[in-house]
């Protein structure tokens, strides 16, 4: 078992679930967005404002490529990361990608007042369209999909069951 990578829309619970999973599985936790913020020396909204989204996506791609050197880590990705083919291709085949499939309403309630640049620049309808488009991408790239409308602890139990059964 290599890395356990969590993907899904903004607000689906990747960070909460990732932290809990790493503790329970005694695996190192990596928050990919936190790593690239550290690399850039500024928070994501500032990266977008100063350098634009294309630059952010380059940093994100480099961070994903960097995972090839890591083993036995639980990784939370940013909501856009696994929707780009080059990032999906950069993932080691032995890594498991788990899609946290939460309802749009759940995600939206959690993100609508946040400072995420994609949220700040989009209407609720545009975010819903993005959610539907991205959901198809998450389903394609993931080795497993879990119902992320469940409470985080229950989600963690499910992923650990799958992990111990060798399913993911
Ligand atoms: C993004 C999601 C964010 C962060 C950046 C872009 C996206 O991460 O990577 O603001 O494109 O959906 P979270 O999914 O953790 O909010």
PDB file of N, CA, C and O and ligand atoms in Angstrom, residues 8-12 14-15 31-33 36 44-45 48 53 56-57 60 76-81 83-84 111 114-119 121 130 134 138, ligand 1:
ATOM      1  N   UNK A   8     -12.243  15.161  -4.108  1.00  0.00           N
ATOM      2  CA  UNK A   8     -13.661  15.525  -4.045  1.00  0.00           C
ATOM      3  C   UNK A   8     -13.806  17.035  -4.070  1.00  0.00           C
ATOM      4  O   UNK A   8     -12.816  17.775  -3.964  1.00  0.00           O
ATOM      5  N   UNK A   9     -15.049  17.473  -4.198  1.00  0.00           N
ATOM      6  CA  UNK A   9     -15.330  18.906  -4.335  1.00  0.00           C
ATOM      7  C   UNK A   9     -14.971  19.665  -3.054  1.00  0.00           C
ATOM      8  O   UNK A   9     -14.912  19.074  -1.962  1.00  0.00           O
ATOM      9  N   UNK A  10     -14.742  20.963  -3.193  1.00  0.00           N
ATOM     10  CA  UNK A  10     -14.504  21.821  -2.026  1.00  0.00           C
ATOM     11  C   UNK A  10     -15.618  21.594  -1.005  1.00  0.00           C
ATOM     12  O   UNK A  10     -16.793  21.575  -1.371  1.00  0.00           O
ATOM     13  N   UNK A  11     -15.230  21.418   0.247  1.00  0.00           N
ATOM     14  CA  UNK A  11     -16.235  21.266   1.304  1.00  0.00           C
ATOM     15  C   UNK A  11     -16.738  19.843   1.503  1.00  0.00           C
ATOM     16  O   UNK A  11     -17.635  19.613   2.323  1.00  0.00           O
ATOM     17  N   UNK A  12     -16.165  18.869   0.793  1.00  0.00           N
ATOM     18  CA  UNK A  12     -16.662  17.485   0.947  1.00  0.00           C
ATOM     19  C   UNK A  12     -16.085  16.805   2.190  1.00  0.00           C
ATOM     20  O   UNK A  12     -16.543  15.735   2.573  1.00  0.00           O
ATOM     21  N   UNK A  14     -12.417  16.551   2.841  1.00  0.00           N
ATOM     22  CA  UNK A  14     -11.105  15.927   2.599  1.00  0.00           C
ATOM     23  C   UNK A  14     -10.121  16.162   3.750  1.00  0.00           C
ATOM     24  O   UNK A  14      -9.410  15.244   4.163  1.00  0.00           O
ATOM     25  N   UNK A  15     -10.093  17.381   4.268  1.00  0.00           N
ATOM     26  CA  UNK A  15      -9.118  17.703   5.330  1.00  0.00           C
ATOM     27  C   UNK A  15      -9.490  17.007   6.637  1.00  0.00           C
ATOM     28  O   UNK A  15      -8.640  16.352   7.261  1.00  0.00           O
ATOM     29  N   UNK A  31      -1.374  17.731   3.611  1.00  0.00           N
ATOM     30  CA  UNK A  31      -2.389  18.608   3.037  1.00  0.00           C
ATOM     31  C   UNK A  31      -1.697  19.302   1.869  1.00  0.00           C
ATOM     32  O   UNK A  31      -0.855  20.184   2.068  1.00  0.00           O
ATOM     33  N   UNK A  32      -2.048  18.875   0.664  1.00  0.00           N
ATOM     34  CA  UNK A  32      -1.340  19.360  -0.529  1.00  0.00           C
ATOM     35  C   UNK A  32      -1.429  20.882  -0.669  1.00  0.00           C
ATOM     36  O   UNK A  32      -0.454  21.538  -1.039  1.00  0.00           O
ATOM     37  N   UNK A  33      -2.603  21.458  -0.357  1.00  0.00           N
ATOM     38  CA  UNK A  33      -2.754  22.912  -0.448  1.00  0.00           C
ATOM     39  C   UNK A  33      -1.856  23.623   0.557  1.00  0.00           C
ATOM     40  O   UNK A  33      -1.258  24.649   0.239  1.00  0.00           O
ATOM     41  N   UNK A  36       1.673  23.641  -0.803  1.00  0.00           N
ATOM     42  CA  UNK A  36       1.988  24.622  -1.855  1.00  0.00           C
ATOM     43  C   UNK A  36       1.878  26.066  -1.359  1.00  0.00           C
ATOM     44  O   UNK A  36       2.550  26.954  -1.879  1.00  0.00           O
ATOM     45  N   UNK A  44      -3.519  30.667  -0.415  1.00  0.00           N
ATOM     46  CA  UNK A  44      -4.058  30.443  -1.770  1.00  0.00           C
ATOM     47  C   UNK A  44      -4.791  31.665  -2.354  1.00  0.00           C
ATOM     48  O   UNK A  44      -4.548  32.022  -3.507  1.00  0.00           O
ATOM     49  N   UNK A  45      -5.647  32.361  -1.575  1.00  0.00           N
ATOM     50  CA  UNK A  45      -6.321  33.526  -2.184  1.00  0.00           C
ATOM     51  C   UNK A  45      -5.315  34.558  -2.710  1.00  0.00           C
ATOM     52  O   UNK A  45      -5.542  35.188  -3.753  1.00  0.00           O
ATOM     53  N   UNK A  48      -3.751  33.323  -6.049  1.00  0.00           N
ATOM     54  CA  UNK A  48      -4.690  33.597  -7.146  1.00  0.00           C
ATOM     55  C   UNK A  48      -4.679  35.084  -7.498  1.00  0.00           C
ATOM     56  O   UNK A  48      -4.658  35.447  -8.666  1.00  0.00           O
ATOM     57  N   UNK A  53      -4.795  31.979 -11.580  1.00  0.00           N
ATOM     58  CA  UNK A  53      -5.084  30.550 -11.368  1.00  0.00           C
ATOM     59  C   UNK A  53      -4.086  29.648 -12.086  1.00  0.00           C
ATOM     60  O   UNK A  53      -3.706  28.600 -11.552  1.00  0.00           O
ATOM     61  N   UNK A  56      -1.212  28.984  -9.962  1.00  0.00           N
ATOM     62  CA  UNK A  56      -1.598  28.089  -8.864  1.00  0.00           C
ATOM     63  C   UNK A  56      -1.638  26.636  -9.354  1.00  0.00           C
ATOM     64  O   UNK A  56      -1.157  25.724  -8.683  1.00  0.00           O
ATOM     65  N   UNK A  57      -2.203  26.411 -10.558  1.00  0.00           N
ATOM     66  CA  UNK A  57      -2.318  25.042 -11.089  1.00  0.00           C
ATOM     67  C   UNK A  57      -0.931  24.441 -11.358  1.00  0.00           C
ATOM     68  O   UNK A  57      -0.761  23.230 -11.269  1.00  0.00           O
ATOM     69  N   UNK A  60       0.330  23.384  -8.009  1.00  0.00           N
ATOM     70  CA  UNK A  60      -0.434  22.202  -7.623  1.00  0.00           C
ATOM     71  C   UNK A  60       0.115  20.963  -8.335  1.00  0.00           C
ATOM     72  O   UNK A  60       0.295  19.900  -7.729  1.00  0.00           O
ATOM     73  N   UNK A  76      -4.644  14.907   1.390  1.00  0.00           N
ATOM     74  CA  UNK A  76      -5.840  15.656   0.980  1.00  0.00           C
ATOM     75  C   UNK A  76      -5.440  16.529  -0.200  1.00  0.00           C
ATOM     76  O   UNK A  76      -4.472  17.294  -0.097  1.00  0.00           O
ATOM     77  N   UNK A  77      -6.176  16.411  -1.300  1.00  0.00           N
ATOM     78  CA  UNK A  77      -5.887  17.254  -2.462  1.00  0.00           C
ATOM     79  C   UNK A  77      -6.862  18.435  -2.474  1.00  0.00           C
ATOM     80  O   UNK A  77      -7.917  18.374  -1.846  1.00  0.00           O
ATOM     81  N   UNK A  78      -6.541  19.465  -3.233  1.00  0.00           N
ATOM     82  CA  UNK A  78      -7.477  20.570  -3.435  1.00  0.00           C
ATOM     83  C   UNK A  78      -8.575  20.094  -4.387  1.00  0.00           C
ATOM     84  O   UNK A  78      -8.355  19.150  -5.175  1.00  0.00           O
ATOM     85  N   UNK A  79      -9.731  20.739  -4.326  1.00  0.00           N
ATOM     86  CA  UNK A  79     -10.880  20.291  -5.113  1.00  0.00           C
ATOM     87  C   UNK A  79     -10.668  20.234  -6.621  1.00  0.00           C
ATOM     88  O   UNK A  79     -11.356  19.482  -7.320  1.00  0.00           O
ATOM     89  N   UNK A  80      -9.714  21.022  -7.127  1.00  0.00           N
ATOM     90  CA  UNK A  80      -9.514  21.014  -8.587  1.00  0.00           C
ATOM     91  C   UNK A  80      -8.478  19.989  -9.028  1.00  0.00           C
ATOM     92  O   UNK A  80      -8.465  19.558 -10.187  1.00  0.00           O
ATOM     93  N   UNK A  81      -7.600  19.604  -8.099  1.00  0.00           N
ATOM     94  CA  UNK A  81      -6.399  18.835  -8.457  1.00  0.00           C
ATOM     95  C   UNK A  81      -6.670  17.608  -9.333  1.00  0.00           C
ATOM     96  O   UNK A  81      -6.058  17.451 -10.394  1.00  0.00           O
ATOM     97  N   UNK A  83      -8.995  16.851 -11.204  1.00  0.00           N
ATOM     98  CA  UNK A  83      -9.819  17.042 -12.402  1.00  0.00           C
ATOM     99  C   UNK A  83      -8.936  17.340 -13.612  1.00  0.00           C
ATOM    100  O   UNK A  83      -9.444  17.568 -14.710  1.00  0.00           O
ATOM    101  N   UNK A  84      -7.619  17.359 -13.392  1.00  0.00           N
ATOM    102  CA  UNK A  84      -6.685  17.601 -14.497  1.00  0.00           C
ATOM    103  C   UNK A  84      -5.974  16.301 -14.846  1.00  0.00           C
ATOM    104  O   UNK A  84      -5.359  15.669 -13.972  1.00  0.00           O
ATOM    105  N   UNK A 111     -18.882  25.926   2.107  1.00  0.00           N
ATOM    106  CA  UNK A 111     -17.895  26.786   1.421  1.00  0.00           C
ATOM    107  C   UNK A 111     -18.403  28.180   1.083  1.00  0.00           C
ATOM    108  O   UNK A 111     -17.609  29.055   0.764  1.00  0.00           O
ATOM    109  N   UNK A 114     -16.691  31.108   2.581  1.00  0.00           N
ATOM    110  CA  UNK A 114     -15.229  30.994   2.721  1.00  0.00           C
ATOM    111  C   UNK A 114     -14.529  31.944   1.750  1.00  0.00           C
ATOM    112  O   UNK A 114     -15.166  32.538   0.879  1.00  0.00           O
ATOM    113  N   UNK A 115     -13.193  32.039   1.908  1.00  0.00           N
ATOM    114  CA  UNK A 115     -12.442  32.942   1.024  1.00  0.00           C
ATOM    115  C   UNK A 115     -11.808  32.189  -0.157  1.00  0.00           C
ATOM    116  O   UNK A 115     -10.892  32.687  -0.786  1.00  0.00           O
ATOM    117  N   UNK A 116     -12.321  30.977  -0.469  1.00  0.00           N
ATOM    118  CA  UNK A 116     -11.769  30.242  -1.611  1.00  0.00           C
ATOM    119  C   UNK A 116     -11.999  31.058  -2.887  1.00  0.00           C
ATOM    120  O   UNK A 116     -13.152  31.440  -3.176  1.00  0.00           O
ATOM    121  N   UNK A 117     -10.947  31.296  -3.673  1.00  0.00           N
ATOM    122  CA  UNK A 117     -11.099  32.148  -4.865  1.00  0.00           C
ATOM    123  C   UNK A 117     -12.156  31.650  -5.837  1.00  0.00           C
ATOM    124  O   UNK A 117     -12.909  32.458  -6.405  1.00  0.00           O
ATOM    125  N   UNK A 118     -12.250  30.323  -6.032  1.00  0.00           N
ATOM    126  CA  UNK A 118     -13.238  29.782  -6.980  1.00  0.00           C
ATOM    127  C   UNK A 118     -14.658  30.111  -6.493  1.00  0.00           C
ATOM    128  O   UNK A 118     -15.553  30.373  -7.296  1.00  0.00           O
ATOM    129  N   UNK A 119     -14.852  30.100  -5.179  1.00  0.00           N
ATOM    130  CA  UNK A 119     -16.172  30.391  -4.609  1.00  0.00           C
ATOM    131  C   UNK A 119     -16.479  31.882  -4.721  1.00  0.00           C
ATOM    132  O   UNK A 119     -17.587  32.276  -5.114  1.00  0.00           O
ATOM    133  N   UNK A 121     -15.530  34.003  -6.833  1.00  0.00           N
ATOM    134  CA  UNK A 121     -15.769  34.546  -8.184  1.00  0.00           C
ATOM    135  C   UNK A 121     -16.969  33.887  -8.875  1.00  0.00           C
ATOM    136  O   UNK A 121     -17.282  34.244 -10.005  1.00  0.00           O
ATOM    137  N   UNK A 130     -20.060  23.401 -11.975  1.00  0.00           N
ATOM    138  CA  UNK A 130     -18.675  22.928 -11.798  1.00  0.00           C
ATOM    139  C   UNK A 130     -18.673  21.616 -11.007  1.00  0.00           C
ATOM    140  O   UNK A 130     -17.936  20.673 -11.325  1.00  0.00           O
ATOM    141  N   UNK A 134     -17.098  18.214 -12.340  1.00  0.00           N
ATOM    142  CA  UNK A 134     -15.983  17.626 -11.593  1.00  0.00           C
ATOM    143  C   UNK A 134     -16.329  16.262 -11.029  1.00  0.00           C
ATOM    144  O   UNK A 134     -15.471  15.406 -10.925  1.00  0.00           O
ATOM    145  N   UNK A 138     -13.970  12.998 -10.855  1.00  0.00           N
ATOM    146  CA  UNK A 138     -13.575  12.288  -9.622  1.00  0.00           C
ATOM    147  C   UNK A 138     -13.927  10.801  -9.744  1.00  0.00           C
ATOM    148  O   UNK A 138     -13.174   9.936  -9.315  1.00  0.00           O
TER     149      UNK A 138
HETATM  150  C1  LIG B   1      -9.800  24.635  -5.356  1.00  0.00           C
HETATM  151  C2  LIG B   1     -10.029  24.063  -4.124  1.00  0.00           C
HETATM  152  C3  LIG B   1      -9.284  24.446  -2.924  1.00  0.00           C
HETATM  153  C4  LIG B   1      -7.913  25.002  -3.313  1.00  0.00           C
HETATM  154  C5  LIG B   1      -8.051  26.106  -4.305  1.00  0.00           C
HETATM  155  C6  LIG B   1      -8.734  25.638  -5.614  1.00  0.00           C
HETATM  156  C7  LIG B   1     -10.627  24.194  -6.506  1.00  0.00           C
HETATM  157  O1  LIG B   1      -9.109  23.331  -2.053  1.00  0.00           O
HETATM  158  O2  LIG B   1      -7.101  23.982  -3.843  1.00  0.00           O
HETATM  159  O3  LIG B   1      -8.769  27.149  -3.715  1.00  0.00           O
HETATM  160  O4  LIG B   1     -10.268  24.435  -7.669  1.00  0.00           O
HETATM  161  O5  LIG B   1     -11.667  23.544  -6.251  1.00  0.00           O
HETATM  162  P1  LIG B   1     -10.306  22.672  -1.164  1.00  0.00           P
HETATM  163  O6  LIG B   1     -11.000  21.675  -2.036  1.00  0.00           O
HETATM  164  O7  LIG B   1      -9.597  22.035  -0.025  1.00  0.00           O
HETATM  165  O8  LIG B   1     -11.182  23.780  -0.748  1.00  0.00           O
END
